[in-house]
């Protein structure tokens, strides 16, 4: 089935990462609530906003990011082909929160 928009595959990556984080951070209700808003953004075709917000949320709540999650987010940012998207991950210092796991 063809994609309805070019953002759909990128949104699917962001949504998947946010949902994995929600499951992993179930004991942190504020983080979970904020990450759920990222999922809703993707579902409402606001992929670029979701990309920016997930970076800001990670920075704000300072929760660990699994290396696979981070790599998926970098891939999504590169596919968005937007410097703002990649900057939302690199300039916020999220790399310091990446853990193996």
mmCIF file of N, CA, C and O in Angstrom:
data_model
loop_
_atom_site.group_PDB
_atom_site.id
_atom_site.type_symbol
_atom_site.label_atom_id
_atom_site.label_comp_id
_atom_site.label_asym_id
_atom_site.label_seq_id
_atom_site.Cartn_x
_atom_site.Cartn_y
_atom_site.Cartn_z
ATOM 1 N N UNK A 1 0.850 -1.172 0.000
ATOM 2 C CA UNK A 1 0.000 0.000 0.000
ATOM 3 C C UNK A 1 0.898 1.238 0.000
ATOM 4 O O UNK A 1 1.785 1.352 0.832
ATOM 5 N N UNK A 2 0.674 2.189 -0.911
ATOM 6 C CA UNK A 2 1.509 3.378 -0.961
ATOM 7 C C UNK A 2 1.258 4.296 0.234
ATOM 8 O O UNK A 2 0.173 4.318 0.804
ATOM 9 N N UNK A 3 2.298 5.071 0.590
ATOM 10 C CA UNK A 3 2.178 6.014 1.694
ATOM 11 C C UNK A 3 1.337 7.200 1.262
ATOM 12 O O UNK A 3 1.403 7.648 0.131
ATOM 13 N N UNK A 4 0.545 7.733 2.176
ATOM 14 C CA UNK A 4 -0.265 8.909 1.889
ATOM 15 C C UNK A 4 0.584 10.166 1.824
ATOM 16 O O UNK A 4 0.216 11.129 1.186
ATOM 17 N N UNK A 5 1.697 10.172 2.517
ATOM 18 C CA UNK A 5 2.579 11.330 2.483
ATOM 19 C C UNK A 5 4.012 10.875 2.654
ATOM 20 O O UNK A 5 4.275 9.769 3.115
ATOM 21 N N UNK A 6 4.936 11.768 2.303
ATOM 22 C CA UNK A 6 6.352 11.420 2.467
ATOM 23 C C UNK A 6 6.732 11.367 3.933
ATOM 24 O O UNK A 6 7.748 10.793 4.291
ATOM 25 N N UNK A 7 5.925 11.961 4.809
ATOM 26 C CA UNK A 7 6.245 12.003 6.232
ATOM 27 C C UNK A 7 5.887 10.711 6.953
ATOM 28 O O UNK A 7 6.351 10.464 8.048
ATOM 29 N N UNK A 8 5.042 9.893 6.350
ATOM 30 C CA UNK A 8 4.538 8.703 7.038
ATOM 31 C C UNK A 8 5.644 7.775 7.553
ATOM 32 O O UNK A 8 5.616 7.402 8.729
ATOM 33 N N UNK A 9 6.639 7.400 6.735
ATOM 34 C CA UNK A 9 7.683 6.512 7.262
ATOM 35 C C UNK A 9 8.504 7.172 8.374
ATOM 36 O O UNK A 9 8.860 6.521 9.345
ATOM 37 N N UNK A 10 8.762 8.465 8.250
ATOM 38 C CA UNK A 10 9.520 9.177 9.275
ATOM 39 C C UNK A 10 8.691 9.258 10.553
ATOM 40 O O UNK A 10 9.193 9.018 11.652
ATOM 41 N N UNK A 11 7.427 9.567 10.398
ATOM 42 C CA UNK A 11 6.532 9.618 11.548
ATOM 43 C C UNK A 11 6.439 8.276 12.253
ATOM 44 O O UNK A 11 6.381 8.217 13.478
ATOM 45 N N UNK A 12 6.451 7.212 11.466
ATOM 46 C CA UNK A 12 6.390 5.868 12.058
ATOM 47 C C UNK A 12 7.617 5.599 12.934
ATOM 48 O O UNK A 12 7.502 4.975 13.993
ATOM 49 N N UNK A 13 8.780 6.093 12.512
ATOM 50 C CA UNK A 13 9.999 5.919 13.309
ATOM 51 C C UNK A 13 9.867 6.689 14.618
ATOM 52 O O UNK A 13 10.118 6.145 15.698
ATOM 53 N N UNK A 14 9.467 7.955 14.524
ATOM 54 C CA UNK A 14 9.339 8.789 15.723
ATOM 55 C C UNK A 14 8.293 8.207 16.671
ATOM 56 O O UNK A 14 8.516 8.117 17.880
ATOM 57 N N UNK A 15 7.178 7.787 16.116
ATOM 58 C CA UNK A 15 6.100 7.197 16.920
ATOM 59 C C UNK A 15 6.585 5.937 17.624
ATOM 60 O O UNK A 15 6.327 5.721 18.811
ATOM 61 N N UNK A 16 7.301 5.095 16.895
ATOM 62 C CA UNK A 16 7.819 3.858 17.463
ATOM 63 C C UNK A 16 8.775 4.135 18.624
ATOM 64 O O UNK A 16 8.685 3.497 19.673
ATOM 65 N N UNK A 17 9.669 5.093 18.435
ATOM 66 C CA UNK A 17 10.616 5.431 19.500
ATOM 67 C C UNK A 17 9.866 5.964 20.715
ATOM 68 O O UNK A 17 10.130 5.557 21.849
ATOM 69 N N UNK A 18 8.921 6.867 20.492
ATOM 70 C CA UNK A 18 8.163 7.438 21.606
ATOM 71 C C UNK A 18 7.405 6.350 22.368
ATOM 72 O O UNK A 18 7.395 6.346 23.606
ATOM 73 N N UNK A 19 6.800 5.420 21.649
ATOM 74 C CA UNK A 19 6.063 4.343 22.316
ATOM 75 C C UNK A 19 6.989 3.400 23.090
ATOM 76 O O UNK A 19 6.641 2.941 24.179
ATOM 77 N N UNK A 20 8.175 3.128 22.532
ATOM 78 C CA UNK A 20 9.150 2.302 23.269
ATOM 79 C C UNK A 20 9.564 3.005 24.560
ATOM 80 O O UNK A 20 9.696 2.367 25.611
ATOM 81 N N UNK A 21 9.771 4.317 24.467
ATOM 82 C CA UNK A 21 10.150 5.084 25.657
ATOM 83 C C UNK A 21 9.015 5.088 26.679
ATOM 84 O O UNK A 21 9.272 4.967 27.879
ATOM 85 N N UNK A 22 7.781 5.229 26.215
ATOM 86 C CA UNK A 22 6.626 5.207 27.115
ATOM 87 C C UNK A 22 6.606 3.900 27.910
ATOM 88 O O UNK A 22 6.422 3.902 29.134
ATOM 89 N N UNK A 23 6.800 2.785 27.233
ATOM 90 C CA UNK A 23 6.796 1.484 27.918
ATOM 91 C C UNK A 23 7.955 1.387 28.911
ATOM 92 O O UNK A 23 7.787 0.911 30.026
ATOM 93 N N UNK A 24 9.101 1.841 28.493
ATOM 94 C CA UNK A 24 10.300 1.734 29.322
ATOM 95 C C UNK A 24 10.243 2.669 30.534
ATOM 96 O O UNK A 24 10.772 2.362 31.593
ATOM 97 N N UNK A 25 9.598 3.807 30.378
ATOM 98 C CA UNK A 25 9.565 4.812 31.439
ATOM 99 C C UNK A 25 8.216 4.832 32.170
ATOM 100 O O UNK A 25 7.820 5.866 32.707
ATOM 101 N N UNK A 26 7.557 3.706 32.211
ATOM 102 C CA UNK A 26 6.209 3.623 32.802
ATOM 103 C C UNK A 26 6.167 4.152 34.230
ATOM 104 O O UNK A 26 5.122 4.616 34.687
ATOM 105 N N UNK A 27 7.276 4.122 34.942
ATOM 106 C CA UNK A 27 7.304 4.594 36.323
ATOM 107 C C UNK A 27 7.515 6.108 36.430
ATOM 108 O O UNK A 27 7.646 6.640 37.524
ATOM 109 N N UNK A 28 7.528 6.801 35.296
ATOM 110 C CA UNK A 28 7.699 8.263 35.268
ATOM 111 C C UNK A 28 6.498 8.902 34.554
ATOM 112 O O UNK A 28 6.559 9.206 33.372
ATOM 113 N N UNK A 29 5.411 9.105 35.279
ATOM 114 C CA UNK A 29 4.163 9.550 34.644
ATOM 115 C C UNK A 29 4.278 10.860 33.852
ATOM 116 O O UNK A 29 3.648 11.002 32.809
ATOM 117 N N UNK A 30 5.051 11.820 34.328
ATOM 118 C CA UNK A 30 5.172 13.086 33.595
ATOM 119 C C UNK A 30 5.865 12.876 32.256
ATOM 120 O O UNK A 30 5.451 13.437 31.240
ATOM 121 N N UNK A 31 6.916 12.076 32.260
ATOM 122 C CA UNK A 31 7.627 11.782 31.009
ATOM 123 C C UNK A 31 6.720 11.030 30.053
ATOM 124 O O UNK A 31 6.683 11.320 28.854
ATOM 125 N N UNK A 32 5.980 10.069 30.570
ATOM 126 C CA UNK A 32 5.066 9.274 29.745
ATOM 127 C C UNK A 32 3.998 10.168 29.123
ATOM 128 O O UNK A 32 3.698 10.066 27.932
ATOM 129 N N UNK A 33 3.436 11.046 29.905
ATOM 130 C CA UNK A 33 2.407 11.948 29.390
ATOM 131 C C UNK A 33 2.967 12.830 28.276
ATOM 132 O O UNK A 33 2.331 13.013 27.234
ATOM 133 N N UNK A 34 4.148 13.357 28.479
ATOM 134 C CA UNK A 34 4.772 14.210 27.466
ATOM 135 C C UNK A 34 5.094 13.418 26.196
ATOM 136 O O UNK A 34 4.858 13.899 25.079
ATOM 137 N N UNK A 35 5.599 12.222 26.353
ATOM 138 C CA UNK A 35 5.912 11.392 25.186
ATOM 139 C C UNK A 35 4.648 10.982 24.441
ATOM 140 O O UNK A 35 4.663 10.849 23.218
ATOM 141 N N UNK A 36 3.564 10.802 25.160
ATOM 142 C CA UNK A 36 2.291 10.479 24.523
ATOM 143 C C UNK A 36 1.848 11.622 23.611
ATOM 144 O O UNK A 36 1.271 11.385 22.547
ATOM 145 N N UNK A 37 2.168 12.849 23.993
ATOM 146 C CA UNK A 37 1.821 13.985 23.136
ATOM 147 C C UNK A 37 2.605 13.935 21.828
ATOM 148 O O UNK A 37 2.098 14.354 20.785
ATOM 149 N N UNK A 38 3.818 13.407 21.859
ATOM 150 C CA UNK A 38 4.607 13.238 20.638
ATOM 151 C C UNK A 38 3.914 12.247 19.706
ATOM 152 O O UNK A 38 3.814 12.470 18.498
ATOM 153 N N UNK A 39 3.410 11.172 20.273
ATOM 154 C CA UNK A 39 2.681 10.173 19.482
ATOM 155 C C UNK A 39 1.472 10.826 18.821
ATOM 156 O O UNK A 39 1.222 10.621 17.627
ATOM 157 N N UNK A 40 0.747 11.641 19.576
ATOM 158 C CA UNK A 40 -0.436 12.321 19.018
ATOM 159 C C UNK A 40 -0.050 13.291 17.904
ATOM 160 O O UNK A 40 -0.782 13.425 16.917
ATOM 161 N N UNK A 41 1.084 13.960 18.049
ATOM 162 C CA UNK A 41 1.546 14.866 16.991
ATOM 163 C C UNK A 41 1.767 14.110 15.691
ATOM 164 O O UNK A 41 1.345 14.553 14.623
ATOM 165 N N UNK A 42 2.432 12.971 15.797
ATOM 166 C CA UNK A 42 2.685 12.158 14.601
ATOM 167 C C UNK A 42 1.363 11.719 13.991
ATOM 168 O O UNK A 42 1.180 11.794 12.769
ATOM 169 N N UNK A 43 0.446 11.282 14.823
ATOM 170 C CA UNK A 43 -0.846 10.812 14.331
ATOM 171 C C UNK A 43 -1.655 11.934 13.682
ATOM 172 O O UNK A 43 -2.560 11.673 12.902
ATOM 173 N N UNK A 44 -1.315 13.190 14.000
ATOM 174 C CA UNK A 44 -1.995 14.338 13.413
ATOM 175 C C UNK A 44 -1.141 15.010 12.335
ATOM 176 O O UNK A 44 -1.321 16.207 12.068
ATOM 177 N N UNK A 45 -0.252 14.236 11.733
ATOM 178 C CA UNK A 45 0.604 14.721 10.642
ATOM 179 C C UNK A 45 1.451 15.929 11.016
ATOM 180 O O UNK A 45 1.683 16.817 10.202
ATOM 181 N N UNK A 46 1.921 15.964 12.247
ATOM 182 C CA UNK A 46 2.811 17.025 12.701
ATOM 183 C C UNK A 46 4.185 16.426 13.003
ATOM 184 O O UNK A 46 4.744 16.598 14.081
ATOM 185 N N UNK A 47 4.723 15.738 12.010
ATOM 186 C CA UNK A 47 5.954 14.982 12.180
ATOM 187 C C UNK A 47 7.134 15.862 12.569
ATOM 188 O O UNK A 47 7.902 15.514 13.464
ATOM 189 N N UNK A 48 7.294 16.990 11.889
ATOM 190 C CA UNK A 48 8.429 17.857 12.211
ATOM 191 C C UNK A 48 8.330 18.408 13.632
ATOM 192 O O UNK A 48 9.337 18.476 14.343
ATOM 193 N N UNK A 49 7.129 18.777 14.054
ATOM 194 C CA UNK A 49 6.945 19.237 15.435
ATOM 195 C C UNK A 49 7.259 18.120 16.425
ATOM 196 O O UNK A 49 7.879 18.351 17.457
ATOM 197 N N UNK A 50 6.825 16.914 16.099
ATOM 198 C CA UNK A 50 7.086 15.765 16.969
ATOM 199 C C UNK A 50 8.582 15.522 17.112
ATOM 200 O O UNK A 50 9.070 15.237 18.199
ATOM 201 N N UNK A 51 9.312 15.668 16.004
ATOM 202 C CA UNK A 51 10.761 15.468 16.041
ATOM 203 C C UNK A 51 11.410 16.482 16.972
ATOM 204 O O UNK A 51 12.250 16.131 17.799
ATOM 205 N N UNK A 52 11.016 17.733 16.848
ATOM 206 C CA UNK A 52 11.572 18.758 17.723
ATOM 207 C C UNK A 52 11.198 18.553 19.175
ATOM 208 O O UNK A 52 12.036 18.692 20.072
ATOM 209 N N UNK A 53 9.948 18.191 19.400
ATOM 210 C CA UNK A 53 9.471 18.022 20.771
ATOM 211 C C UNK A 53 10.112 16.844 21.479
ATOM 212 O O UNK A 53 10.422 16.941 22.662
ATOM 213 N N UNK A 54 10.333 15.755 20.780
ATOM 214 C CA UNK A 54 10.910 14.602 21.474
ATOM 215 C C UNK A 54 12.324 14.934 21.952
ATOM 216 O O UNK A 54 12.722 14.552 23.049
ATOM 217 N N UNK A 55 13.048 15.692 21.162
ATOM 218 C CA UNK A 55 14.378 16.124 21.598
ATOM 219 C C UNK A 55 14.320 17.017 22.823
ATOM 220 O O UNK A 55 15.090 16.847 23.780
ATOM 221 N N UNK A 56 13.397 17.950 22.821
ATOM 222 C CA UNK A 56 13.248 18.859 23.960
ATOM 223 C C UNK A 56 12.780 18.130 25.212
ATOM 224 O O UNK A 56 13.221 18.435 26.322
ATOM 225 N N UNK A 57 11.896 17.145 25.035
ATOM 226 C CA UNK A 57 11.407 16.381 26.186
ATOM 227 C C UNK A 57 12.514 15.561 26.831
ATOM 228 O O UNK A 57 12.615 15.492 28.055
ATOM 229 N N UNK A 58 13.330 14.958 25.996
ATOM 230 C CA UNK A 58 14.452 14.167 26.527
ATOM 231 C C UNK A 58 15.371 15.081 27.324
ATOM 232 O O UNK A 58 15.808 14.754 28.425
ATOM 233 N N UNK A 59 15.651 16.242 26.754
ATOM 234 C CA UNK A 59 16.523 17.205 27.437
ATOM 235 C C UNK A 59 15.888 17.671 28.757
ATOM 236 O O UNK A 59 16.548 17.711 29.786
ATOM 237 N N UNK A 60 14.610 18.011 28.734
ATOM 238 C CA UNK A 60 13.943 18.535 29.917
ATOM 239 C C UNK A 60 13.854 17.501 31.037
ATOM 240 O O UNK A 60 14.166 17.788 32.194
ATOM 241 N N UNK A 61 13.392 16.295 30.705
ATOM 242 C CA UNK A 61 13.185 15.266 31.731
ATOM 243 C C UNK A 61 14.455 14.476 32.048
ATOM 244 O O UNK A 61 14.486 13.747 33.031
ATOM 245 N N UNK A 62 15.479 14.621 31.215
ATOM 246 C CA UNK A 62 16.775 13.984 31.464
ATOM 247 C C UNK A 62 16.678 12.477 31.697
ATOM 248 O O UNK A 62 17.339 11.921 32.566
ATOM 249 N N UNK A 63 15.830 11.807 30.926
ATOM 250 C CA UNK A 63 15.763 10.355 31.073
ATOM 251 C C UNK A 63 16.743 9.695 30.102
ATOM 252 O O UNK A 63 17.092 10.267 29.075
ATOM 253 N N UNK A 64 17.214 8.503 30.455
ATOM 254 C CA UNK A 64 18.173 7.830 29.581
ATOM 255 C C UNK A 64 17.523 7.425 28.254
ATOM 256 O O UNK A 64 16.345 7.085 28.201
ATOM 257 N N UNK A 65 18.328 7.483 27.225
ATOM 258 C CA UNK A 65 17.887 7.117 25.884
ATOM 259 C C UNK A 65 18.719 5.921 25.440
ATOM 260 O O UNK A 65 19.957 5.986 25.466
ATOM 261 N N UNK A 66 18.048 4.848 25.091
ATOM 262 C CA UNK A 66 18.785 3.677 24.615
ATOM 263 C C UNK A 66 19.451 4.006 23.282
ATOM 264 O O UNK A 66 18.915 4.771 22.480
ATOM 265 N N UNK A 67 20.609 3.449 23.064
ATOM 266 C CA UNK A 67 21.357 3.727 21.838
ATOM 267 C C UNK A 67 20.508 3.476 20.588
ATOM 268 O O UNK A 67 20.511 4.265 19.652
ATOM 269 N N UNK A 68 19.749 2.398 20.569
ATOM 270 C CA UNK A 68 18.898 2.083 19.405
ATOM 271 C C UNK A 68 17.838 3.164 19.200
ATOM 272 O O UNK A 68 17.535 3.534 18.059
ATOM 273 N N UNK A 69 17.284 3.682 20.300
ATOM 274 C CA UNK A 69 16.294 4.758 20.198
ATOM 275 C C UNK A 69 16.935 6.006 19.596
ATOM 276 O O UNK A 69 16.371 6.653 18.711
ATOM 277 N N UNK A 70 18.108 6.343 20.102
ATOM 278 C CA UNK A 70 18.819 7.526 19.614
ATOM 279 C C UNK A 70 19.161 7.385 18.132
ATOM 280 O O UNK A 70 18.953 8.312 17.349
ATOM 281 N N UNK A 71 19.649 6.218 17.750
ATOM 282 C CA UNK A 71 19.994 5.996 16.346
ATOM 283 C C UNK A 71 18.760 6.102 15.451
ATOM 284 O O UNK A 71 18.834 6.649 14.349
ATOM 285 N N UNK A 72 17.628 5.607 15.920
ATOM 286 C CA UNK A 72 16.381 5.740 15.154
ATOM 287 C C UNK A 72 15.969 7.198 15.017
ATOM 288 O O UNK A 72 15.515 7.635 13.958
ATOM 289 N N UNK A 73 16.135 7.978 16.086
ATOM 290 C CA UNK A 73 15.791 9.395 16.021
ATOM 291 C C UNK A 73 16.713 10.155 15.075
ATOM 292 O O UNK A 73 16.266 11.026 14.326
ATOM 293 N N UNK A 74 17.989 9.819 15.085
ATOM 294 C CA UNK A 74 18.940 10.450 14.160
ATOM 295 C C UNK A 74 18.550 10.107 12.728
ATOM 296 O O UNK A 74 18.547 10.977 11.844
ATOM 297 N N UNK A 75 18.187 8.859 12.483
ATOM 298 C CA UNK A 75 17.752 8.436 11.146
ATOM 299 C C UNK A 75 16.525 9.238 10.707
ATOM 300 O O UNK A 75 16.465 9.734 9.584
ATOM 301 N N UNK A 76 15.565 9.383 11.600
ATOM 302 C CA UNK A 76 14.357 10.153 11.268
ATOM 303 C C UNK A 76 14.709 11.603 10.967
ATOM 304 O O UNK A 76 14.202 12.190 10.007
ATOM 305 N N UNK A 77 15.587 12.187 11.771
ATOM 306 C CA UNK A 77 15.991 13.577 11.550
ATOM 307 C C UNK A 77 16.703 13.729 10.206
ATOM 308 O O UNK A 77 16.456 14.691 9.476
ATOM 309 N N UNK A 78 17.543 12.768 9.874
ATOM 310 C CA UNK A 78 18.238 12.826 8.586
ATOM 311 C C UNK A 78 17.248 12.688 7.432
ATOM 312 O O UNK A 78 17.374 13.363 6.414
ATOM 313 N N UNK A 79 16.255 11.846 7.589
ATOM 314 C CA UNK A 79 15.255 11.670 6.534
ATOM 315 C C UNK A 79 14.368 12.904 6.386
ATOM 316 O O UNK A 79 13.898 13.194 5.297
ATOM 317 N N UNK A 80 14.154 13.624 7.478
ATOM 318 C CA UNK A 80 13.402 14.872 7.388
ATOM 319 C C UNK A 80 14.194 15.905 6.596
ATOM 320 O O UNK A 80 13.634 16.861 6.087
ATOM 321 N N UNK A 81 15.524 15.686 6.522
ATOM 322 C CA UNK A 81 16.411 16.564 5.765
ATOM 323 C C UNK A 81 16.259 18.007 6.215
ATOM 324 O O UNK A 81 16.178 18.928 5.421
ATOM 325 N N UNK A 82 16.208 18.161 7.516
ATOM 326 C CA UNK A 82 16.056 19.486 8.100
ATOM 327 C C UNK A 82 17.130 19.665 9.163
ATOM 328 O O UNK A 82 17.248 18.848 10.069
ATOM 329 N N UNK A 83 17.907 20.731 9.037
ATOM 330 C CA UNK A 83 18.931 20.992 10.040
ATOM 331 C C UNK A 83 18.313 21.193 11.411
ATOM 332 O O UNK A 83 18.892 20.792 12.415
ATOM 333 N N UNK A 84 17.138 21.779 11.473
ATOM 334 C CA UNK A 84 16.473 21.985 12.754
ATOM 335 C C UNK A 84 16.195 20.652 13.441
ATOM 336 O O UNK A 84 16.335 20.535 14.648
ATOM 337 N N UNK A 85 15.797 19.660 12.676
ATOM 338 C CA UNK A 85 15.482 18.347 13.251
ATOM 339 C C UNK A 85 16.724 17.701 13.837
ATOM 340 O O UNK A 85 16.698 17.180 14.953
ATOM 341 N N UNK A 86 17.807 17.716 13.091
ATOM 342 C CA UNK A 86 19.039 17.108 13.589
ATOM 343 C C UNK A 86 19.592 17.923 14.747
ATOM 344 O O UNK A 86 20.079 17.366 15.732
ATOM 345 N N UNK A 87 19.486 19.248 14.674
ATOM 346 C CA UNK A 87 19.950 20.103 15.760
ATOM 347 C C UNK A 87 19.177 19.848 17.046
ATOM 348 O O UNK A 87 19.724 19.963 18.137
ATOM 349 N N UNK A 88 17.894 19.490 16.926
ATOM 350 C CA UNK A 88 17.096 19.241 18.128
ATOM 351 C C UNK A 88 17.661 18.065 18.915
ATOM 352 O O UNK A 88 17.438 17.970 20.117
ATOM 353 N N UNK A 89 18.387 17.197 18.251
ATOM 354 C CA UNK A 89 19.016 16.064 18.939
ATOM 355 C C UNK A 89 20.438 16.384 19.376
ATOM 356 O O UNK A 89 20.836 16.073 20.494
ATOM 357 N N UNK A 90 21.204 17.010 18.503
ATOM 358 C CA UNK A 90 22.621 17.207 18.791
ATOM 359 C C UNK A 90 22.899 18.416 19.678
ATOM 360 O O UNK A 90 23.720 18.346 20.583
ATOM 361 N N UNK A 91 22.208 19.513 19.458
ATOM 362 C CA UNK A 91 22.487 20.731 20.207
ATOM 363 C C UNK A 91 21.935 20.713 21.629
ATOM 364 O O UNK A 91 22.328 21.536 22.452
ATOM 365 N N UNK A 92 21.032 19.819 21.923
ATOM 366 C CA UNK A 92 20.434 19.764 23.244
ATOM 367 C C UNK A 92 21.233 18.875 24.210
ATOM 368 O O UNK A 92 20.884 18.779 25.379
ATOM 369 N N UNK A 93 22.278 18.243 23.734
ATOM 370 C CA UNK A 93 23.098 17.415 24.593
ATOM 371 C C UNK A 93 22.506 16.046 24.873
ATOM 372 O O UNK A 93 22.910 15.377 25.836
ATOM 373 N N UNK A 94 21.589 15.623 24.065
ATOM 374 C CA UNK A 94 20.941 14.330 24.276
ATOM 375 C C UNK A 94 21.950 13.183 24.198
ATOM 376 O O UNK A 94 21.811 12.180 24.881
ATOM 377 N N UNK A 95 22.995 13.370 23.407
ATOM 378 C CA UNK A 95 24.018 12.338 23.291
ATOM 379 C C UNK A 95 24.593 11.909 24.620
ATOM 380 O O UNK A 95 25.004 10.760 24.793
ATOM 381 N N UNK A 96 24.609 12.819 25.587
ATOM 382 C CA UNK A 96 25.122 12.490 26.922
ATOM 383 C C UNK A 96 24.193 11.562 27.698
ATOM 384 O O UNK A 96 24.592 10.943 28.666
ATOM 385 N N UNK A 97 22.940 11.487 27.252
ATOM 386 C CA UNK A 97 21.962 10.653 27.940
ATOM 387 C C UNK A 97 21.809 9.266 27.319
ATOM 388 O O UNK A 97 21.040 8.443 27.791
ATOM 389 N N UNK A 98 22.564 9.023 26.231
ATOM 390 C CA UNK A 98 22.465 7.749 25.534
ATOM 391 C C UNK A 98 23.182 6.669 26.338
ATOM 392 O O UNK A 98 24.311 6.851 26.787
ATOM 393 N N UNK A 99 22.475 5.549 26.501
ATOM 394 C CA UNK A 99 23.029 4.405 27.229
ATOM 395 C C UNK A 99 22.885 3.148 26.364
ATOM 396 O O UNK A 99 22.003 3.064 25.512
ATOM 397 N N UNK A 100 23.755 2.201 26.599
ATOM 398 C CA UNK A 100 23.624 0.915 25.900
ATOM 399 C C UNK A 100 22.539 0.107 26.604
ATOM 400 O O UNK A 100 22.359 0.187 27.807
ATOM 401 N N UNK A 101 21.837 -0.651 25.799
ATOM 402 C CA UNK A 101 20.810 -1.468 26.433
ATOM 403 C C UNK A 101 19.846 -2.051 25.466
ATOM 404 O O UNK A 101 19.730 -1.791 24.351
#
